[in-house]
Short mmCIF file of C-alpha atoms and ligand atoms in Angstrom, two decimals:
data_model
loop_
_atom_site.label_atom_id
_atom_site.label_comp_id
_atom_site.label_asym_id
_atom_site.label_seq_id
_atom_site.Cartn_x
_atom_site.Cartn_y
_atom_site.Cartn_z
CA UNK A 1 -52.99 50.29 88.66
CA UNK A 2 -50.50 52.92 89.88
CA UNK A 3 -51.10 56.53 88.90
CA UNK A 4 -47.59 56.81 87.39
CA UNK A 5 -48.47 54.03 84.95
CA UNK A 6 -51.42 56.08 83.67
CA UNK A 7 -49.78 59.49 83.40
CA UNK A 8 -46.66 58.50 81.50
CA UNK A 9 -48.42 56.64 78.59
CA UNK A 10 -51.03 59.41 78.32
CA UNK A 11 -48.42 62.18 78.15
CA UNK A 12 -46.39 60.12 75.68
CA UNK A 13 -49.39 59.44 73.45
CA UNK A 14 -50.36 63.19 73.50
CA UNK A 15 -46.80 64.06 72.50
CA UNK A 16 -46.73 61.42 69.75
CA UNK A 17 -50.05 62.77 68.37
CA UNK A 18 -48.62 66.29 68.53
CA UNK A 19 -45.33 65.34 66.80
CA UNK A 20 -47.10 63.35 64.01
CA UNK A 21 -49.53 66.18 63.34
CA UNK A 22 -46.69 68.76 63.37
CA UNK A 23 -44.78 66.49 60.98
CA UNK A 24 -47.82 66.40 58.72
CA UNK A 25 -47.75 70.20 58.93
CA UNK A 26 -51.19 70.58 60.36
CA UNK A 27 -50.58 72.75 63.51
CA UNK A 28 -54.28 73.59 64.06
CA UNK A 29 -55.26 69.99 64.12
CA UNK A 30 -52.22 69.27 66.23
CA UNK A 31 -53.35 71.64 68.96
CA UNK A 32 -56.90 70.28 68.85
CA UNK A 33 -55.69 66.73 69.04
CA UNK A 34 -53.37 67.59 71.89
CA UNK A 35 -56.25 69.25 73.74
CA UNK A 36 -58.45 66.23 73.22
CA UNK A 37 -55.68 64.00 74.54
CA UNK A 38 -55.14 66.31 77.50
CA UNK A 39 -58.89 66.28 78.30
CA UNK A 40 -58.79 62.50 78.21
CA UNK A 41 -55.78 62.61 80.49
CA UNK A 42 -57.62 64.87 83.04
CA UNK A 43 -60.66 62.55 82.92
CA UNK A 44 -58.45 59.56 83.66
CA UNK A 45 -56.77 61.44 86.54
CA UNK A 46 -60.15 62.35 88.13
CA UNK A 47 -61.45 58.81 87.68
CA UNK A 48 -58.25 57.42 89.22
CA UNK A 49 -58.50 59.76 92.16
CA UNK A 50 -62.08 58.62 92.84
CA UNK A 51 -61.02 55.01 92.66
CA UNK A 52 -58.02 55.72 94.88
CA UNK A 53 -60.22 57.42 97.48
CA UNK A 54 -62.73 54.54 97.36
CA UNK A 55 -60.00 52.01 97.86
CA UNK A 56 -58.46 54.01 100.71
CA UNK A 57 -61.87 54.18 102.39
CA UNK A 58 -62.28 50.44 101.95
CA UNK A 59 -58.83 49.88 103.37
CA UNK A 60 -59.62 52.13 106.34
CA UNK A 61 -62.79 50.08 106.96
CA UNK A 62 -60.92 46.79 106.73
CA UNK A 63 -58.17 48.09 109.05
CA UNK A 64 -60.76 49.18 111.60
CA UNK A 65 -62.42 45.76 111.49
CA UNK A 66 -59.01 44.13 112.00
CA UNK A 67 -58.14 46.44 114.90
CA UNK A 68 -61.47 45.84 116.63
CA UNK A 69 -61.27 42.14 115.92
CA UNK A 70 -65.09 41.99 116.01
CA UNK A 71 -65.65 40.45 112.56
CA UNK A 72 -63.96 37.78 110.52
CA UNK A 73 -60.80 38.98 108.79
CA UNK A 74 -61.55 40.93 105.56
CA UNK A 75 -60.90 39.18 102.27
CA UNK A 76 -57.74 39.55 100.15
CA UNK A 77 -57.36 42.70 97.94
CA UNK A 78 -59.46 42.71 94.81
CA UNK A 79 -58.00 42.60 91.28
CA UNK A 80 -58.51 46.29 90.47
CA UNK A 81 -56.84 47.45 93.65
CA UNK A 82 -54.09 49.99 93.05
CA UNK A 83 -50.60 48.65 93.74
CA UNK A 84 -49.93 51.30 96.39
CA UNK A 85 -53.13 50.47 98.21
CA UNK A 86 -52.41 46.75 97.87
CA UNK A 87 -48.90 47.32 99.27
CA UNK A 88 -50.28 49.39 102.11
CA UNK A 89 -52.87 46.71 102.85
CA UNK A 90 -50.14 44.06 102.84
CA UNK A 91 -48.07 46.13 105.29
CA UNK A 92 -51.10 46.63 107.55
CA UNK A 93 -51.81 42.88 107.37
CA UNK A 94 -48.34 41.92 108.44
CA UNK A 95 -48.37 44.60 111.19
CA UNK A 96 -51.70 43.23 112.35
CA UNK A 97 -50.38 39.66 112.33
CA UNK A 98 -47.34 40.69 114.37
CA UNK A 99 -49.42 42.64 116.86
CA UNK A 100 -51.84 39.71 117.21
CA UNK A 101 -48.96 37.31 117.89
CA UNK A 102 -47.37 39.70 120.41
CA UNK A 103 -50.73 40.27 122.04
CA UNK A 104 -51.38 36.57 122.48
CA UNK A 105 -47.85 36.11 123.85
CA UNK A 106 -48.44 38.93 126.33
CA UNK A 107 -51.80 37.44 127.36
CA UNK A 108 -50.11 34.07 127.83
CA UNK A 109 -47.36 35.64 129.94
CA UNK A 110 -49.88 37.57 132.03
CA UNK A 111 -51.84 34.35 132.67
CA UNK A 112 -48.67 32.49 133.63
CA UNK A 113 -47.68 35.31 135.99
CA UNK A 114 -51.12 35.29 137.64
CA UNK A 115 -50.97 31.49 138.02
CA UNK A 116 -47.48 31.68 139.55
CA UNK A 117 -48.46 34.50 141.92
CA UNK A 118 -51.66 32.77 143.02
CA UNK A 119 -49.83 29.48 143.46
CA UNK A 120 -47.34 31.02 145.88
CA UNK A 121 -47.54 30.50 149.63
CA UNK A 122 -46.07 33.97 150.17
CA UNK A 123 -48.39 36.93 149.89
CA UNK A 124 -47.42 39.59 147.34
CA UNK A 125 -48.61 43.08 146.63
CA UNK A 126 -47.43 45.51 143.99
CA UNK A 127 -47.88 49.25 144.38
CA UNK A 128 -47.71 52.15 141.95
CA UNK A 129 -45.29 55.06 142.42
CA UNK A 130 -47.59 56.64 145.02
CA UNK A 131 -47.61 53.47 147.15
CA UNK A 132 -51.18 52.45 146.25
CA UNK A 133 -51.72 48.71 145.84
CA UNK A 134 -52.41 47.91 142.18
CA UNK A 135 -52.04 44.14 142.24
CA UNK A 136 -51.86 41.27 144.77
CA UNK A 137 -52.13 37.52 144.91
CA UNK A 138 -54.58 35.15 146.64
CA UNK A 139 -52.18 34.35 149.51
CA UNK A 140 -52.01 38.01 150.47
CA UNK A 141 -55.79 38.23 150.68
CA UNK A 142 -55.83 35.16 152.95
CA UNK A 143 -53.14 36.71 155.17
CA UNK A 144 -54.77 40.09 155.50
CA UNK A 145 -58.50 39.66 155.32
CA UNK A 146 -59.81 36.29 154.20
CA UNK A 147 -62.80 36.61 151.90
CA UNK A 148 -62.25 40.30 151.19
CA UNK A 149 -61.80 41.81 147.76
CA UNK A 150 -61.03 45.43 148.66
CA UNK A 151 -57.24 45.42 148.63
CA UNK A 152 -56.61 47.05 145.27
CA UNK A 153 -56.58 50.83 145.44
CA UNK A 154 -55.68 50.85 149.15
CA UNK A 155 -52.63 52.38 150.79
CA UNK A 156 -50.40 50.16 152.97
CA UNK A 157 -51.49 51.85 156.20
CA UNK A 158 -55.15 51.15 155.44
CA UNK A 159 -54.40 47.44 155.03
CA UNK A 160 -51.87 46.95 157.84
CA UNK A 161 -51.66 49.54 160.57
CA UNK A 162 -47.92 49.57 160.78
CA UNK A 163 -45.81 52.67 160.26
CA UNK A 164 -42.64 50.69 159.65
CA UNK A 165 -44.18 48.86 156.68
CA UNK A 166 -45.67 52.06 155.32
CA UNK A 167 -42.27 53.79 155.54
CA UNK A 168 -40.60 50.84 153.83
CA UNK A 169 -43.06 51.02 150.91
CA UNK A 170 -42.61 54.76 150.59
CA UNK A 171 -38.80 54.45 150.69
CA UNK A 172 -38.94 51.80 147.97
CA UNK A 173 -41.17 53.97 145.76
CA UNK A 174 -39.33 57.23 146.40
CA UNK A 175 -35.67 56.31 146.90
CA UNK A 176 -35.53 52.83 145.37
CA UNK A 177 -34.50 51.38 148.76
CA UNK A 178 -35.15 47.73 149.73
CA UNK A 179 -35.92 46.71 153.30
CA UNK A 180 -36.84 43.72 155.44
CA UNK A 181 -39.05 43.77 158.50
CA UNK A 182 -41.05 41.45 160.70
CA UNK A 183 -44.37 42.26 162.27
CA UNK A 184 -47.17 40.55 164.12
CA UNK A 185 -50.79 40.92 163.05
CA UNK A 186 -53.01 40.85 166.10
CA UNK A 187 -56.50 39.39 165.98
CA UNK A 188 -58.25 36.10 166.47
CA UNK A 189 -55.35 34.20 164.90
CA UNK A 190 -52.22 36.32 165.43
CA UNK A 191 -49.66 35.93 162.66
CA UNK A 192 -46.02 36.83 162.40
CA UNK A 193 -45.07 38.05 158.95
CA UNK A 194 -41.55 38.49 157.56
CA UNK A 195 -41.78 41.12 154.83
CA UNK A 196 -39.37 42.15 152.10
CA UNK A 197 -40.10 45.42 150.30
CA UNK A 198 -38.25 46.21 147.05
CA UNK A 199 -38.53 48.84 144.32
CA UNK A 200 -39.91 47.45 141.04
CA UNK A 201 -37.00 48.65 138.91
CA UNK A 202 -35.30 51.68 137.39
CA UNK A 203 -37.78 52.29 134.58
CA UNK A 204 -40.73 50.87 136.45
CA UNK A 205 -42.15 53.12 139.16
CA UNK A 206 -43.63 51.44 142.23
CA UNK A 207 -42.73 48.74 144.73
CA UNK A 208 -43.30 45.07 145.49
CA UNK A 209 -43.72 43.55 148.95
CA UNK A 210 -43.43 39.83 149.67
CA UNK A 211 -45.09 38.57 152.87
CA UNK A 212 -43.83 35.32 154.36
CA UNK A 213 -45.93 33.82 157.16
CA UNK A 214 -43.38 32.75 159.79
CA UNK A 215 -45.84 32.17 162.65
CA UNK A 216 -45.21 28.42 162.81
CA UNK A 217 -41.46 28.87 162.38
CA UNK A 218 -41.26 31.33 165.27
CA UNK A 219 -43.46 29.07 167.42
CA UNK A 220 -41.18 26.09 166.73
CA UNK A 221 -38.12 28.20 167.50
CA UNK A 222 -39.65 29.11 170.84
CA UNK A 223 -40.56 25.48 171.55
CA UNK A 224 -36.98 24.45 170.75
CA UNK A 225 -35.48 27.19 172.92
CA UNK A 226 -37.82 26.35 175.80
CA UNK A 227 -37.00 22.68 175.38
CA UNK A 228 -33.25 23.24 175.49
CA UNK A 229 -33.68 25.51 178.53
CA UNK A 230 -35.88 22.90 180.24
CA UNK A 231 -33.53 20.01 179.51
CA UNK A 232 -30.55 21.97 180.78
CA UNK A 233 -32.44 22.88 183.90
CA UNK A 234 -33.67 19.33 184.51
CA UNK A 235 -30.21 17.88 184.02
CA UNK A 236 -28.53 20.49 186.14
CA UNK A 237 -30.60 19.72 189.26
CA UNK A 238 -29.48 16.09 189.75
CA UNK A 239 -25.98 16.78 188.45
CA UNK A 240 -25.53 19.61 190.97
CA UNK A 241 -26.73 17.34 193.77
CA UNK A 242 -24.47 14.47 192.71
CA UNK A 243 -21.41 16.69 192.37
CA UNK A 244 -22.11 18.51 195.65
CA UNK A 245 -22.48 15.33 197.71
CA UNK A 246 -19.52 13.63 196.02
CA UNK A 247 -17.31 16.66 196.80
CA UNK A 248 -18.52 16.70 200.42
CA UNK A 249 -17.69 13.00 200.74
CA UNK A 250 -14.26 13.57 199.17
CA UNK A 251 -13.44 16.37 201.55
CA UNK A 252 -13.85 14.22 204.67
CA UNK A 253 -17.53 13.25 205.05
CA UNK A 254 -16.68 9.75 203.79
CA UNK A 255 -15.35 9.00 207.26
CA UNK A 256 -18.58 10.17 208.88
CA UNK A 257 -20.26 6.85 209.65
CA UNK A 258 -23.68 8.43 210.06
CA UNK A 259 -23.73 10.95 207.16
CA UNK A 260 -21.81 9.07 204.51
CA UNK A 261 -24.47 6.37 203.80
CA UNK A 262 -27.18 9.05 203.55
CA UNK A 263 -25.12 11.05 201.06
CA UNK A 264 -24.38 7.98 198.99
CA UNK A 265 -28.09 7.20 199.01
CA UNK A 266 -28.88 10.70 197.71
CA UNK A 267 -26.21 10.35 195.02
CA UNK A 268 -27.74 7.04 194.00
CA UNK A 269 -31.28 8.48 193.87
CA UNK A 270 -30.18 11.49 191.85
CA UNK A 271 -28.23 9.34 189.39
CA UNK A 272 -31.35 7.19 188.91
CA UNK A 273 -33.33 10.34 188.27
CA UNK A 274 -30.73 11.44 185.77
CA UNK A 275 -30.87 8.15 183.96
CA UNK A 276 -34.72 8.21 183.91
CA UNK A 277 -34.60 11.69 182.46
CA UNK A 278 -32.13 10.67 179.77
CA UNK A 279 -34.21 7.57 178.98
CA UNK A 280 -37.39 9.63 178.66
CA UNK A 281 -35.62 12.19 176.49
CA UNK A 282 -34.27 9.50 174.20
CA UNK A 283 -37.69 7.86 173.96
CA UNK A 284 -39.31 11.19 173.08
CA UNK A 285 -36.65 12.00 170.54
CA UNK A 286 -37.05 8.56 168.90
CA UNK A 287 -40.82 9.08 168.82
CA UNK A 288 -40.61 12.56 167.36
CA UNK A 289 -38.09 11.61 164.71
CA UNK A 290 -40.26 8.55 163.90
CA UNK A 291 -37.17 6.43 164.42
CA UNK A 292 -39.11 4.16 166.73
CA UNK A 293 -40.71 1.46 164.60
CA UNK A 294 -43.83 0.11 166.23
CA UNK A 295 -44.79 -3.53 165.68
CA UNK A 296 -48.53 -3.34 165.30
CA UNK A 297 -50.27 -6.55 166.38
CA UNK A 298 -53.15 -7.58 168.68
CA UNK A 299 -52.27 -6.72 172.30
CA UNK A 300 -54.36 -8.39 175.04
CA UNK A 301 -55.00 -5.43 177.35
CA UNK A 302 -55.42 -7.50 180.53
CA UNK A 303 -51.87 -8.82 180.13
CA UNK A 304 -50.40 -5.39 179.32
CA UNK A 305 -52.23 -3.81 182.30
CA UNK A 306 -51.11 -6.44 184.79
CA UNK A 307 -47.46 -6.16 183.64
CA UNK A 308 -47.59 -2.37 184.07
CA UNK A 309 -49.27 -2.78 187.47
CA UNK A 310 -46.47 -5.13 188.64
CA UNK A 311 -43.99 -2.25 188.30
CA UNK A 312 -46.04 0.25 190.31
CA UNK A 313 -47.29 -2.19 192.96
CA UNK A 314 -44.39 -1.61 195.38
CA UNK A 315 -44.90 2.16 195.19
CA UNK A 316 -48.67 1.77 195.68
CA UNK A 317 -48.14 -0.62 198.60
CA UNK A 318 -45.67 1.86 200.12
CA UNK A 319 -48.42 4.51 200.16
CA UNK A 320 -51.14 2.10 201.13
CA UNK A 321 -52.95 2.76 197.87
CA UNK A 322 -55.53 0.22 196.74
CA UNK A 323 -54.69 -0.73 193.13
CA UNK A 324 -57.30 -2.65 191.14
CA UNK A 325 -57.49 -3.76 187.50
CA UNK A 326 -60.69 -4.73 185.66
CA UNK A 327 -60.01 -5.72 182.08
CA UNK A 328 -61.97 -8.44 180.23
CA UNK A 329 -59.44 -11.12 179.19
CA UNK A 330 -60.68 -11.14 175.58
CA UNK A 331 -60.23 -7.38 175.07
CA UNK A 332 -57.38 -6.85 172.61
CA UNK A 333 -56.18 -3.61 171.04
CA UNK A 334 -54.34 -3.25 167.77
CA UNK A 335 -51.05 -1.68 168.78
CA UNK A 336 -47.45 -2.22 169.80
CA UNK A 337 -47.15 -4.40 172.92
CA UNK A 338 -44.22 -2.48 174.42
CA UNK A 339 -45.84 0.88 173.65
CA UNK A 340 -49.20 -0.11 175.20
CA UNK A 341 -47.42 -1.31 178.35
CA UNK A 342 -45.38 1.90 178.51
CA UNK A 343 -48.56 4.03 178.20
CA UNK A 344 -50.38 2.10 180.93
CA UNK A 345 -47.28 2.20 183.15
CA UNK A 346 -46.92 5.99 182.81
CA UNK A 347 -50.62 6.52 183.62
CA UNK A 348 -50.61 4.12 186.59
CA UNK A 349 -47.34 5.59 187.86
CA UNK A 350 -48.80 9.11 187.76
CA UNK A 351 -52.04 7.95 189.39
CA UNK A 352 -50.08 6.45 192.30
CA UNK A 353 -47.67 9.43 192.40
CA UNK A 354 -50.41 12.06 192.65
CA UNK A 355 -52.73 10.16 194.99
CA UNK A 356 -52.24 10.69 198.72
CA UNK A 357 -51.66 7.69 200.98
CA UNK A 358 -54.71 5.50 201.54
CA UNK A 359 -56.34 6.39 198.17
CA UNK A 360 -57.53 4.23 195.27
CA UNK A 361 -56.32 3.63 191.73
CA UNK A 362 -58.54 1.70 189.31
CA UNK A 363 -57.89 0.61 185.74
CA UNK A 364 -60.92 -0.34 183.64
CA UNK A 365 -60.83 -1.77 180.15
CA UNK A 366 -63.92 -1.79 177.89
CA UNK A 367 -65.01 -1.96 174.29
CA UNK A 368 -66.94 1.18 173.28
CA UNK A 369 -68.16 2.11 169.79
CA UNK A 370 -65.75 -0.35 168.22
CA UNK A 371 -62.73 1.02 170.09
CA UNK A 372 -60.75 -0.26 173.05
CA UNK A 373 -61.03 2.16 175.94
CA UNK A 374 -58.84 2.08 179.04
CA UNK A 375 -59.60 4.36 181.99
CA UNK A 376 -57.06 4.98 184.73
CA UNK A 377 -58.93 6.55 187.63
CA UNK A 378 -57.48 7.85 190.87
CA UNK A 379 -58.65 9.60 194.01
CA UNK A 380 -55.66 11.96 193.96
CA UNK A 381 -54.95 15.66 194.01
CA UNK A 382 -56.69 16.28 190.68
CA UNK A 383 -55.85 18.98 188.13
CA UNK A 384 -57.37 22.43 187.76
CA UNK A 385 -59.18 22.95 184.42
CA UNK A 386 -56.74 25.67 183.28
CA UNK A 387 -53.88 23.14 183.25
CA UNK A 388 -55.73 20.32 181.50
CA UNK A 389 -54.90 21.34 177.94
CA UNK A 390 -51.19 21.71 178.73
CA UNK A 391 -50.24 18.69 180.81
CA UNK A 392 -49.35 16.68 177.68
CA UNK A 393 -46.65 19.22 176.74
CA UNK A 394 -43.03 18.35 177.40
CA UNK A 395 -41.92 19.43 180.88
CA UNK A 396 -45.29 20.98 181.73
CA UNK A 397 -46.10 20.37 185.36
CA UNK A 398 -48.93 21.70 187.47
CA UNK A 399 -46.72 21.78 190.53
CA UNK A 400 -43.02 21.63 189.70
CA UNK A 401 -41.88 21.03 193.26
CA UNK A 402 -44.33 18.21 193.87
CA UNK A 403 -43.53 16.54 190.54
CA UNK A 404 -39.78 16.59 191.24
CA UNK A 405 -40.26 15.40 194.81
CA UNK A 406 -42.19 12.48 193.39
CA UNK A 407 -39.37 11.74 190.96
CA UNK A 408 -41.27 12.97 187.89
CA UNK A 409 -39.43 14.07 184.77
CA UNK A 410 -42.32 16.09 183.30
CA UNK A 411 -42.14 13.95 180.16
CA UNK A 412 -44.40 11.00 181.04
CA UNK A 413 -47.66 12.32 179.57
CA UNK A 414 -45.90 13.70 176.52
CA UNK A 415 -44.59 10.19 175.82
CA UNK A 416 -48.11 8.79 176.38
CA UNK A 417 -49.57 11.21 173.85
CA UNK A 418 -46.94 10.41 171.22
CA UNK A 419 -47.19 6.65 171.68
CA UNK A 420 -50.99 6.60 171.59
CA UNK A 421 -50.97 8.85 168.52
CA UNK A 422 -48.47 6.57 166.77
CA UNK A 423 -50.95 3.71 167.29
CA UNK A 424 -53.83 5.71 165.79
CA UNK A 425 -55.39 6.24 169.17
CA UNK A 426 -56.03 9.24 171.40
CA UNK A 427 -55.80 10.22 175.05
CA UNK A 428 -58.12 12.39 177.10
CA UNK A 429 -58.31 13.54 180.67
CA UNK A 430 -61.07 14.52 183.08
CA UNK A 431 -60.18 15.82 186.49
CA UNK A 432 -61.45 17.60 189.54
CA UNK A 433 -59.06 19.19 192.02
CA UNK A 434 -58.96 17.32 195.36
CA UNK A 435 -61.31 14.62 194.03
CA UNK A 436 -59.24 12.80 191.44
CA UNK A 437 -58.47 12.30 187.78
CA UNK A 438 -59.42 9.91 185.00
CA UNK A 439 -57.04 9.44 182.07
CA UNK A 440 -58.74 7.73 179.15
CA UNK A 441 -56.99 6.14 176.19
CA UNK A 442 -58.70 4.97 173.02
CA UNK A 443 -57.03 2.40 170.78
CA UNK A 444 -58.16 0.55 167.65
CA UNK A 445 -59.63 -2.83 168.43
CA UNK A 446 -57.94 -5.99 167.12
CA UNK A 447 -60.03 -8.19 164.82
CA UNK A 448 -62.16 -10.58 166.98
CA UNK A 449 -60.49 -13.80 165.69
CA UNK A 450 -57.04 -12.25 166.33
CA UNK A 451 -58.13 -11.08 169.76
CA UNK A 452 -59.35 -14.48 170.81
CA UNK A 453 -56.10 -16.09 169.55
P1 ADP B 1 -44.38 14.18 185.70
O1 ADP B 1 -43.14 13.44 185.51
O2 ADP B 1 -44.20 15.52 186.30
O3 ADP B 1 -45.44 13.39 186.37
P2 ADP B 1 -46.08 13.96 183.41
O4 ADP B 1 -45.87 14.38 182.02
O5 ADP B 1 -46.34 12.53 183.65
O6 ADP B 1 -44.86 14.51 184.23
O7 ADP B 1 -47.32 14.77 183.96
C1 ADP B 1 -47.37 16.17 183.78
C2 ADP B 1 -48.09 16.85 184.92
O8 ADP B 1 -49.47 16.48 184.89
C3 ADP B 1 -47.61 16.40 186.27
O9 ADP B 1 -46.50 17.17 186.70
C4 ADP B 1 -48.83 16.63 187.13
O10 ADP B 1 -48.88 18.00 187.51
C5 ADP B 1 -49.99 16.38 186.22
N1 ADP B 1 -50.54 15.00 186.40
C6 ADP B 1 -50.28 13.92 185.63
N2 ADP B 1 -50.99 12.87 186.07
C7 ADP B 1 -51.70 13.27 187.12
C8 ADP B 1 -52.65 12.65 188.00
N3 ADP B 1 -53.01 11.38 187.87
N4 ADP B 1 -53.21 13.42 188.95
C9 ADP B 1 -52.88 14.73 189.10
N5 ADP B 1 -52.00 15.36 188.30
C10 ADP B 1 -51.42 14.66 187.32
#
C-alpha cells in the first residue's frame, strides 16, 4: 500500500475527530483525541517504513539474483508489496528481460562472427589502438605458425619480421590510413602474402589486417609468363630460319643449282619442326583444358607398342640402333588407344633420339601388382639426377642444343605425363648418365575377359 494512501486518511480522521469534539465543545478531550490519533499515525508511519525497507531489501536481493543469473528467476511480487516497490520491481523485470534479449543477440552475433572469421581462407588479425593483436582467425594461425596459440597480445613485428607491415599497422592505428602490401614469408614452405591493412573505424580505435595467400597465384603467373616466353622463343627459331632462307633464295640464290636445294631442304625441315611444335602445343592445351575426351577401353599393349615402334623404326635403323619389343600378347591396359600409342611413341622416340648410334632400345610389358607396367629402356646418354624431377615440365630440356638438333620440342614428356595421368596411371624415370635411362609407365589393367577379347 502506498504511503500517501495511509497518511491522508489518518490526517483526515484526526481532523474529523478534532472537529466533532470541538463541535461538542469539549476542547480538552479534542486535544487528547487528536494526540491519540497522531500517535497512531506515527506508529503507522514507522511500521510502514520498516515494511518499505524490508521490501526494498527483498527487491535488492531479487535484482542481484537476476543480475547474476545463478538461480531461478524470483517469484512475482507478493500481495502486501507496496505499489512503488511493485512498480520498481516491474521496471527492473522489464529492464532485465531487455538486457537478457540483447545479451543473447550479442552472443549470437559474436558466435556468427567467429564462425565467419574461422571459415575464411584469408587470415585476419585485429589490433587495438597500440597495434597489439587482440583477435585473429584460424587461417591466420595456419599462415603464421601452424599449431601455435601465442598470437594474441603480440605486436606485428614479433609475428612477422617486416617493417613495412609494422608501419602499415601503425599508420592505420594512428592516422586512420589504409594500405596494401605484398611480402614473402621465408621458411620451409615460403609463402607470398598479399595484405590489406585498414583502420577499424572512426569511433573504434585499432586496425584490421587481411592476409591473402597468393603463393599459388604468383607461381601460376610465373609458369604462364615462362610458357609464353618459351613458346615465343621456340616459334621464333624455325620462323627466323624459314624467313632467312626464303629471302636468300628470293634475292638470287634460287638460281644457284648447288645451294638452292639445300636451302629448300632446310626450309622444309624447319616448317616440319614448326608444325610439330604447334601440334604438341595444341595437344597439351587440349589436355590441360580437359577438352580432349579419352575413350577408355581395353588396349592390347603389344599392338600399341608395335604401332609406335613402326614410326620410330626408320630413325632407329638410320642410327643402327637395335629396337626390340617384348610384350605378352594378352596384356591389356584400360586406357585410350590413341593416348597409349602416343605415350609409347614419345618414349620410344626419345629413347632413339638420346641413344648414340649402335645402341639398344628395349620395350618390356608386364603385369605387376595388378597394374600394367611398360618399361622403355635405352643405352643412351642418360640424365643426371638433378634434372630427373624436372624433365616432365613443359620445355624443360637437359641439353637445349642437343634436344633442338634432334628435332625435340621439349614438350614430349609433358604430354606423356598428362596423358598417363588422364588414364589414372603414372610415369617414372630411372637414369644414369652415360649408361642409359628407363622410363616406366603404370596403367590400370583391363578386366581379364575384356583383355582376352
Ligand atoms: P624433347 O623434345 O626435348 O625430347 P621431352 O619432353 O621429350 O622433350 O624431354 C625432355 C628432356 O628430357 C629432353 O630434352 C632430354 O634432355 C631428356 N630426355 C628425355 N628422354 C630421354 C632419354 N631417353 N634419355 C636421355 N634424356 C632424355
